[in-house]
Amino acid sequence: MTTTTTWTVREVPVPTTLDAPDAWLLLGANRVRTAGTIDVWGNADRADSPQAELAELRDSHAERTVRLVAVADESPTPGSDAGDPAAAVIGEASVGLPLRDNRHSALVEVNVSAEHRRRGIGTALLDAAAAVARADGRTLLMAHTGDRVEPPAGPGALESPTGAGRVDLDNPAVVWLRRTGWTLAQVDRRSQLDLPVDPTLLRRHADDAAAAAGADYRLHTWGTDVPEQWLEEYAGLLAQMSTDAPLGDVDWRPEVWDGERVRAQERMLHDAGYELLVTAAEHVPTGRLAAFTNFWMPSHTDEYVHQGDTLVVAAHRGHRLGMLVKTANLEALALQRPSVHRVGTWNAQENRWMLAINVALGFRPAGVSGTWQRPL
């Protein structure tokens, strides 16, 4: 005899701590999302800890996050001896609502436990997420899909509108999004660097980049908290990332960054258990920052870090500053986190300049991510 699980979509409250009576909804959502990450990428490198997800819910300086869950109706009562109530969470969704810019958009992520798929849970969660976005005045939904291997060109692949990159048409997430009215806007390459990098190779690239840059550029490295001297300069570079990085057909508009937003992000990162490692290049004659790169170091693993933003200001391009800051940050990472074995990153497939630097350092292709959009 086959039984059908009935379920209810609920909004996740913001618990005071992970031990609070109502924290089971967030803990259950975290389990489902982590399982979804492993299902797509084969590991939990890009998963977040419950601590990080709680910090994200608490933070509302630049973005408000709404979490939704599908809970099996026969779930145990929290605080009873009937079992772990978090196990009753069988699907989850998040809605990211930018507050300082891009107020037309909402970033949506949906995950359903493998044993409960194809029962309408994902669609119900997506509909609930769209309702949250619509009620907040948003007019565009955005989402991402992932493939561990980029498919070859041909009838089984969907080409990016940029002409660079493809996603697998047989990917269940791609099938679902296309069926529900979404459009592919861009494809990013996922790359991985296995550590340690050959020190001779790293030093050669660092020396060549330093020679090309010359005495006009000086490096500075710091952690999560930006030195006050560079606060507004760094905020300006983060704002430029939103306009200088290739966007394809993605409707992403200039971000508004200032020192206050940077400090708010730092507070959230401390709460989340994340650390940053940043290297920036100062243009000595003007005393201004000309380039930067950063690593995001999560607390749930000591073997993986994410290569975040890298930017060279347009007026300073042609001096190999991208390679200069990247090699310096890798050297700093080896000293501070010798246990790290993998660095992962994403780049637009059409961003041949940054991809060339990554390939020279030893990054290898490790899949693709599609960015999708649907008007509300």
Tab-separated table of N, CA and C in Angstrom, residues 43-177:
chain	number	residue	atom	x	y	z
A	43	ASN	N	29.481	17.583	-3.519
A	43	ASN	CA	30.079	17.827	-2.204
A	43	ASN	C	29.357	18.996	-1.547
A	44	ALA	N	29.708	19.239	-0.297
A	44	ALA	CA	29.054	20.300	0.472
A	44	ALA	C	29.918	21.549	0.567
A	45	ASP	N	30.896	21.694	-0.329
A	45	ASP	CA	31.782	22.857	-0.257
A	45	ASP	C	31.000	24.169	-0.234
A	46	ARG	N	29.996	24.283	-1.082
A	46	ARG	CA	29.272	25.545	-1.205
A	46	ARG	C	28.023	25.597	-0.336
A	47	ALA	N	27.878	24.626	0.556
A	47	ALA	CA	26.763	24.671	1.504
A	47	ALA	C	27.063	25.699	2.590
A	48	ASP	N	26.039	26.096	3.304
A	48	ASP	CA	26.207	27.009	4.435
A	48	ASP	C	25.851	26.293	5.722
A	49	SER	N	26.469	26.686	6.793
A	49	SER	CA	26.154	26.138	8.106
A	49	SER	C	24.840	26.742	8.602
A	50	PRO	N	24.165	26.089	9.556
A	50	PRO	CA	22.988	26.717	10.164
A	50	PRO	C	23.303	28.085	10.757
A	51	GLN	N	24.498	28.234	11.331
A	51	GLN	CA	24.905	29.526	11.887
A	51	GLN	C	24.908	30.605	10.811
A	52	ALA	N	25.434	30.272	9.618
A	52	ALA	CA	25.481	31.246	8.528
A	52	ALA	C	24.085	31.585	8.031
A	53	GLU	N	23.210	30.588	7.968
A	53	GLU	CA	21.854	30.857	7.497
A	53	GLU	C	21.063	31.696	8.507
A	54	LEU	N	21.319	31.490	9.792
A	54	LEU	CA	20.674	32.325	10.800
A	54	LEU	C	21.164	33.767	10.682
A	55	ALA	N	22.465	33.951	10.481
A	55	ALA	CA	23.008	35.303	10.321
A	55	ALA	C	22.406	35.990	9.099
A	56	GLU	N	22.192	35.243	8.024
A	56	GLU	CA	21.586	35.802	6.818
A	56	GLU	C	20.157	36.258	7.102
A	57	LEU	N	19.402	35.451	7.849
A	57	LEU	CA	18.030	35.838	8.190
A	57	LEU	C	17.988	37.080	9.066
A	58	ARG	N	18.945	37.185	9.975
A	58	ARG	CA	18.964	38.326	10.896
A	58	ARG	C	19.352	39.626	10.201
A	59	ASP	N	20.201	39.525	9.191
A	59	ASP	CA	20.739	40.721	8.553
A	59	ASP	C	19.730	41.300	7.568
A	60	SER	N	19.483	42.586	7.665
A	60	SER	CA	18.574	43.238	6.721
A	60	SER	C	19.095	44.611	6.334
A	61	HIS	N	20.408	44.769	6.337
A	61	HIS	CA	20.975	46.071	5.996
A	61	HIS	C	20.886	46.324	4.493
A	62	ALA	N	21.344	45.366	3.701
A	62	ALA	CA	21.330	45.548	2.251
A	62	ALA	C	20.406	44.574	1.552
A	63	GLU	N	19.987	43.520	2.259
A	63	GLU	CA	19.095	42.526	1.660
A	63	GLU	C	18.273	41.869	2.751
A	64	ARG	N	17.006	41.659	2.458
A	64	ARG	CA	16.141	40.908	3.363
A	64	ARG	C	15.934	39.521	2.785
A	65	THR	N	16.071	38.511	3.627
A	65	THR	CA	15.892	37.138	3.188
A	65	THR	C	14.661	36.536	3.854
A	66	VAL	N	13.822	35.938	3.045
A	66	VAL	CA	12.651	35.215	3.543
A	66	VAL	C	12.863	33.736	3.240
A	67	ARG	N	12.708	32.888	4.266
A	67	ARG	CA	12.842	31.442	4.079
A	67	ARG	C	11.466	30.797	4.213
A	68	LEU	N	11.196	29.864	3.326
A	68	LEU	CA	9.949	29.117	3.318
A	68	LEU	C	10.273	27.633	3.393
A	69	VAL	N	9.403	26.865	4.011
A	69	VAL	CA	9.616	25.415	4.091
A	69	VAL	C	8.307	24.692	3.807
A	70	ALA	N	8.440	23.498	3.263
A	70	ALA	CA	7.324	22.563	3.159
A	70	ALA	C	7.507	21.546	4.275
A	71	VAL	N	6.526	21.467	5.162
A	71	VAL	CA	6.611	20.605	6.344
A	71	VAL	C	5.567	19.509	6.226
A	72	ALA	N	6.012	18.260	6.391
A	72	ALA	CA	5.076	17.142	6.370
A	72	ALA	C	4.053	17.310	7.485
A	73	ASP	N	2.803	17.085	7.161
A	73	ASP	CA	1.736	17.351	8.127
A	73	ASP	C	1.796	16.434	9.337
A	74	GLU	N	2.414	15.257	9.201
A	74	GLU	CA	2.496	14.345	10.342
A	74	GLU	C	3.762	14.582	11.153
A	75	SER	N	4.334	15.797	11.059
A	75	SER	CA	5.588	16.093	11.751
A	75	SER	C	5.420	16.025	13.260
A	76	PRO	N	6.491	15.587	13.987
A	76	PRO	CA	6.435	15.551	15.448
A	76	PRO	C	6.282	16.952	16.033
A	77	THR	N	5.712	17.039	17.194
A	77	THR	CA	5.584	18.319	17.885
A	77	THR	C	6.929	18.714	18.474
A	78	PRO	N	7.421	19.943	18.199
A	78	PRO	CA	8.697	20.374	18.789
A	78	PRO	C	8.661	20.242	20.307
A	79	GLY	N	9.737	19.682	20.877
A	79	GLY	CA	9.827	19.525	22.313
A	79	GLY	C	9.277	18.207	22.811
A	80	SER	N	8.634	17.422	21.919
A	80	SER	CA	8.108	16.124	22.330
A	80	SER	C	9.182	15.062	22.184
A	81	ASP	N	8.873	13.829	22.565
A	81	ASP	CA	9.803	12.717	22.431
A	81	ASP	C	9.537	11.914	21.168
A	82	ALA	N	8.741	12.451	20.260
A	82	ALA	CA	8.320	11.686	19.087
A	82	ALA	C	9.374	11.628	17.993
A	83	GLY	N	10.412	12.384	18.103
A	83	GLY	CA	11.439	12.380	17.071
A	83	GLY	C	11.939	13.784	16.801
A	84	ASP	N	12.798	13.898	15.800
A	84	ASP	CA	13.396	15.180	15.441
A	84	ASP	C	12.440	15.932	14.522
A	85	PRO	N	11.858	17.034	14.955
A	85	PRO	CA	10.905	17.743	14.094
A	85	PRO	C	11.547	18.294	12.828
A	86	ALA	N	12.863	18.600	12.860
A	86	ALA	CA	13.525	19.140	11.678
A	86	ALA	C	13.469	18.162	10.508
A	87	ALA	N	13.361	16.859	10.807
A	87	ALA	CA	13.299	15.860	9.749
A	87	ALA	C	12.004	15.948	8.955
A	88	ALA	N	11.006	16.638	9.482
A	88	ALA	CA	9.731	16.790	8.778
A	88	ALA	C	9.779	17.864	7.699
A	89	VAL	N	10.855	18.643	7.645
A	89	VAL	CA	11.014	19.637	6.581
A	89	VAL	C	11.448	18.891	5.316
A	90	ILE	N	10.600	18.890	4.296
A	90	ILE	CA	10.867	18.107	3.085
A	90	ILE	C	11.149	18.990	1.860
A	91	GLY	N	11.076	20.287	2.041
A	91	GLY	CA	11.410	21.210	0.970
A	91	GLY	C	11.666	22.585	1.545
A	92	GLU	N	12.442	23.382	0.848
A	92	GLU	CA	12.738	24.733	1.339
A	92	GLU	C	12.947	25.668	0.167
A	93	ALA	N	12.712	26.943	0.421
A	93	ALA	CA	12.958	27.984	-0.573
A	93	ALA	C	13.464	29.222	0.135
A	94	SER	N	14.279	29.987	-0.554
A	94	SER	CA	14.719	31.279	-0.030
A	94	SER	C	14.408	32.352	-1.057
A	95	VAL	N	14.102	33.528	-0.560
A	95	VAL	CA	13.829	34.691	-1.407
A	95	VAL	C	14.733	35.814	-0.934
A	96	GLY	N	15.683	36.220	-1.773
A	96	GLY	CA	16.569	37.322	-1.451
A	96	GLY	C	16.039	38.612	-2.054
A	97	LEU	N	15.802	39.603	-1.203
A	97	LEU	CA	15.194	40.867	-1.627
A	97	LEU	C	16.174	42.016	-1.384
A	98	PRO	N	16.918	42.439	-2.408
A	98	PRO	CA	17.833	43.569	-2.221
A	98	PRO	C	17.085	44.806	-1.753
A	99	LEU	N	17.705	45.566	-0.859
A	99	LEU	CA	17.052	46.728	-0.260
A	99	LEU	C	17.672	48.060	-0.671
A	100	ARG	N	18.956	48.063	-1.016
A	100	ARG	CA	19.617	49.330	-1.330
A	100	ARG	C	19.713	49.589	-2.825
A	101	ASP	N	19.504	48.572	-3.620
A	101	ASP	CA	19.569	48.675	-5.071
A	101	ASP	C	18.855	47.451	-5.640
A	102	ASN	N	18.675	47.390	-6.937
A	102	ASN	CA	18.045	46.238	-7.592
A	102	ASN	C	16.723	45.834	-6.935
A	103	ARG	N	15.949	46.847	-6.561
A	103	ARG	CA	14.688	46.585	-5.878
A	103	ARG	C	13.597	46.071	-6.831
A	104	HIS	N	13.951	45.889	-8.089
A	104	HIS	CA	13.027	45.261	-9.026
A	104	HIS	C	13.109	43.747	-8.978
A	105	SER	N	14.151	43.209	-8.329
A	105	SER	CA	14.464	41.788	-8.469
A	105	SER	C	14.339	41.027	-7.164
A	106	ALA	N	14.242	39.693	-7.296
A	106	ALA	CA	14.268	38.779	-6.157
A	106	ALA	C	14.983	37.518	-6.606
A	107	LEU	N	15.969	37.084	-5.815
A	107	LEU	CA	16.707	35.864	-6.120
A	107	LEU	C	16.068	34.716	-5.368
A	108	VAL	N	15.680	33.682	-6.104
A	108	VAL	CA	14.945	32.565	-5.532
A	108	VAL	C	15.766	31.284	-5.646
A	109	GLU	N	15.749	30.484	-4.571
A	109	GLU	CA	16.350	29.153	-4.598
A	109	GLU	C	15.346	28.176	-4.003
A	110	VAL	N	15.178	27.026	-4.651
A	110	VAL	CA	14.229	26.012	-4.200
A	110	VAL	C	14.926	24.662	-4.148
A	111	ASN	N	14.723	23.926	-3.063
A	111	ASN	CA	15.245	22.562	-2.931
A	111	ASN	C	14.167	21.675	-2.322
A	112	VAL	N	14.079	20.453	-2.819
A	112	VAL	CA	13.137	19.468	-2.284
A	112	VAL	C	13.912	18.185	-2.017
A	113	SER	N	13.646	17.544	-0.884
A	113	SER	CA	14.294	16.278	-0.566
A	113	SER	C	14.059	15.279	-1.692
A	114	ALA	N	15.095	14.505	-2.012
A	114	ALA	CA	15.055	13.619	-3.183
A	114	ALA	C	13.839	12.699	-3.176
A	115	GLU	N	13.496	12.151	-2.008
A	115	GLU	CA	12.400	11.188	-1.938
A	115	GLU	C	11.016	11.831	-2.051
A	116	HIS	N	10.964	13.163	-2.070
A	116	HIS	CA	9.672	13.848	-2.135
A	116	HIS	C	9.508	14.677	-3.405
A	117	ARG	N	10.380	14.475	-4.381
A	117	ARG	CA	10.290	15.250	-5.609
A	117	ARG	C	9.173	14.738	-6.512
A	118	ARG	N	8.799	15.598	-7.478
A	118	ARG	CA	7.764	15.297	-8.459
A	118	ARG	C	6.405	15.071	-7.808
A	119	ARG	N	6.148	15.795	-6.738
A	119	ARG	CA	4.849	15.734	-6.073
A	119	ARG	C	4.219	17.121	-5.942
A	120	GLY	N	4.804	18.112	-6.627
A	120	GLY	CA	4.250	19.453	-6.587
A	120	GLY	C	4.806	20.333	-5.487
A	121	ILE	N	5.738	19.804	-4.685
A	121	ILE	CA	6.268	20.588	-3.567
A	121	ILE	C	7.112	21.752	-4.071
A	122	GLY	N	7.996	21.472	-5.037
A	122	GLY	CA	8.835	22.537	-5.582
A	122	GLY	C	8.003	23.647	-6.207
A	123	THR	N	6.965	23.267	-6.952
A	123	THR	CA	6.100	24.266	-7.581
A	123	THR	C	5.381	25.103	-6.532
A	124	ALA	N	4.902	24.446	-5.468
A	124	ALA	CA	4.216	25.192	-4.403
A	124	ALA	C	5.169	26.161	-3.718
A	125	LEU	N	6.398	25.730	-3.479
A	125	LEU	CA	7.384	26.617	-2.854
A	125	LEU	C	7.742	27.774	-3.772
A	126	LEU	N	7.893	27.491	-5.079
A	126	LEU	CA	8.195	28.560	-6.030
A	126	LEU	C	7.042	29.551	-6.108
A	127	ASP	N	5.812	29.053	-6.108
A	127	ASP	CA	4.654	29.955	-6.139
A	127	ASP	C	4.612	30.829	-4.879
A	128	ALA	N	4.935	30.226	-3.723
A	128	ALA	CA	4.945	30.998	-2.475
A	128	ALA	C	6.050	32.037	-2.487
A	129	ALA	N	7.215	31.650	-3.041
A	129	ALA	CA	8.327	32.599	-3.140
A	129	ALA	C	7.966	33.754	-4.067
A	130	ALA	N	7.317	33.437	-5.190
A	130	ALA	CA	6.901	34.489	-6.122
A	130	ALA	C	5.892	35.421	-5.466
A	131	ALA	N	5.027	34.870	-4.632
A	131	ALA	CA	4.047	35.711	-3.938
A	131	ALA	C	4.731	36.667	-2.974
A	132	VAL	N	5.777	36.198	-2.290
A	132	VAL	CA	6.549	37.066	-1.396
A	132	VAL	C	7.176	38.205	-2.196
A	133	ALA	N	7.782	37.859	-3.333
A	133	ALA	CA	8.440	38.871	-4.156
A	133	ALA	C	7.426	39.873	-4.709
A	134	ARG	N	6.300	39.366	-5.171
A	134	ARG	CA	5.271	40.240	-5.748
A	134	ARG	C	4.707	41.192	-4.692
A	135	ALA	N	4.483	40.667	-3.494
A	135	ALA	CA	3.948	41.507	-2.417
A	135	ALA	C	4.925	42.608	-2.036
A	136	ASP	N	6.232	42.384	-2.298
A	136	ASP	CA	7.249	43.383	-1.982
A	136	ASP	C	7.517	44.305	-3.174
A	137	GLY	N	6.704	44.194	-4.208
A	137	GLY	CA	6.832	45.091	-5.345
A	137	GLY	C	7.875	44.683	-6.368
A	138	ARG	N	8.366	43.461	-6.303
A	138	ARG	CA	9.380	43.019	-7.265
A	138	ARG	C	8.724	42.639	-8.587
A	139	THR	N	9.464	42.822	-9.671
A	139	THR	CA	8.931	42.528	-11.000
A	139	THR	C	9.724	41.466	-11.739
A	140	LEU	N	10.791	40.960	-11.124
A	140	LEU	CA	11.654	39.978	-11.798
A	140	LEU	C	12.151	38.954	-10.797
A	141	LEU	N	12.027	37.678	-11.155
A	141	LEU	CA	12.618	36.596	-10.373
A	141	LEU	C	13.904	36.137	-11.045
A	142	MET	N	14.900	35.781	-10.241
A	142	MET	CA	16.165	35.240	-10.736
A	142	MET	C	16.448	33.937	-10.009
A	143	ALA	N	17.105	33.001	-10.693
A	143	ALA	CA	17.441	31.709	-10.095
A	143	ALA	C	18.673	31.152	-10.794
A	144	HIS	N	19.263	30.110	-10.196
A	144	HIS	CA	20.460	29.484	-10.754
A	144	HIS	C	20.258	27.979	-10.881
A	145	THR	N	20.877	27.398	-11.917
A	145	THR	CA	20.971	25.945	-12.037
A	145	THR	C	22.433	25.557	-12.126
A	146	GLY	N	22.751	24.296	-11.852
A	146	GLY	CA	24.128	23.847	-11.891
A	146	GLY	C	24.275	22.522	-12.614
A	147	ASP	N	25.359	22.385	-13.378
A	147	ASP	CA	25.750	21.131	-14.020
A	147	ASP	C	27.195	20.840	-13.655
A	148	ARG	N	27.488	19.619	-13.241
A	148	ARG	CA	28.870	19.276	-12.883
A	148	ARG	C	29.807	19.295	-14.081
A	149	VAL	N	29.249	19.051	-15.277
A	149	VAL	CA	30.043	19.063	-16.508
A	149	VAL	C	29.299	19.889	-17.537
A	150	GLU	N	30.005	20.771	-18.221
A	150	GLU	CA	29.368	21.533	-19.285
A	150	GLU	C	29.095	20.617	-20.459
A	151	PRO	N	27.857	20.573	-20.965
A	151	PRO	CA	27.547	19.672	-22.076
A	151	PRO	C	28.185	20.151	-23.375
A	152	PRO	N	28.464	19.229	-24.298
A	152	PRO	CA	28.978	19.660	-25.608
A	152	PRO	C	27.891	20.337	-26.416
A	153	ALA	N	28.297	21.132	-27.381
A	153	ALA	CA	27.332	21.786	-28.263
A	153	ALA	C	26.531	20.729	-29.006
A	154	GLY	N	25.259	21.008	-29.211
A	154	GLY	CA	24.412	20.051	-29.909
A	154	GLY	C	22.994	20.100	-29.397
A	155	PRO	N	22.181	19.148	-29.813
A	155	PRO	CA	20.751	19.182	-29.462
A	155	PRO	C	20.469	18.976	-27.983
A	156	GLY	N	21.427	18.443	-27.221
A	156	GLY	CA	21.204	18.227	-25.798
A	156	GLY	C	21.608	19.395	-24.929
A	157	ALA	N	21.998	20.523	-25.541
A	157	ALA	CA	22.490	21.670	-24.771
A	157	ALA	C	21.728	22.931	-25.145
A	158	LEU	N	21.615	23.829	-24.175
A	158	LEU	CA	21.040	25.149	-24.405
A	158	LEU	C	22.154	26.171	-24.312
A	159	GLU	N	22.348	26.930	-25.376
A	159	GLU	CA	23.421	27.916	-25.448
A	159	GLU	C	23.052	29.175	-24.673
A	160	SER	N	24.056	29.769	-24.033
A	160	SER	CA	23.873	31.065	-23.397
A	160	SER	C	23.585	32.114	-24.453
A	161	PRO	N	22.762	33.117	-24.157
A	161	PRO	CA	22.519	34.194	-25.119
A	161	PRO	C	23.772	34.992	-25.444
A	162	THR	N	24.799	34.876	-24.603
A	162	THR	CA	26.062	35.573	-24.877
A	162	THR	C	26.888	34.857	-25.932
A	163	GLY	N	26.528	33.598	-26.258
A	163	GLY	CA	27.314	32.806	-27.183
A	163	GLY	C	28.457	32.069	-26.520
A	164	ALA	N	28.587	32.204	-25.201
A	164	ALA	CA	29.664	31.533	-24.465
A	164	ALA	C	29.046	30.723	-23.327
A	165	GLY	N	29.152	29.403	-23.426
A	165	GLY	CA	28.660	28.553	-22.362
A	165	GLY	C	27.330	27.893	-22.683
A	166	ARG	N	27.117	26.694	-22.085
A	166	ARG	CA	25.900	25.924	-22.332
A	166	ARG	C	25.459	25.242	-21.044
A	167	VAL	N	24.162	24.952	-20.944
A	167	VAL	CA	23.625	24.142	-19.855
A	167	VAL	C	22.976	22.906	-20.455
A	168	ASP	N	22.827	21.882	-19.623
A	168	ASP	CA	22.302	20.589	-20.063
A	168	ASP	C	20.774	20.644	-20.097
A	169	LEU	N	20.199	20.382	-21.261
A	169	LEU	CA	18.743	20.412	-21.399
A	169	LEU	C	18.060	19.283	-20.634
A	170	ASP	N	18.806	18.249	-20.265
A	170	ASP	CA	18.227	17.139	-19.507
A	170	ASP	C	18.326	17.353	-17.999
A	171	ASN	N	18.992	18.415	-17.567
A	171	ASN	CA	19.052	18.730	-16.144
A	171	ASN	C	17.625	18.965	-15.646
A	172	PRO	N	17.165	18.211	-14.620
A	172	PRO	CA	15.772	18.373	-14.166
A	172	PRO	C	15.421	19.800	-13.790
A	173	ALA	N	16.373	20.534	-13.203
A	173	ALA	CA	16.094	21.921	-12.839
A	173	ALA	C	15.897	22.789	-14.080
A	174	VAL	N	16.687	22.525	-15.127
A	174	VAL	CA	16.545	23.260	-16.386
A	174	VAL	C	15.199	22.948	-17.027
A	175	VAL	N	14.831	21.668	-17.032
A	175	VAL	CA	13.532	21.267	-17.587
A	175	VAL	C	12.403	21.990	-16.862
A	176	TRP	N	12.501	22.004	-15.540
A	176	TRP	CA	11.443	22.625	-14.718
A	176	TRP	C	11.332	24.120	-14.980
A	177	LEU	N	12.475	24.822	-14.986
A	177	LEU	CA	12.442	26.268	-15.187
A	177	LEU	C	11.925	26.635	-16.577
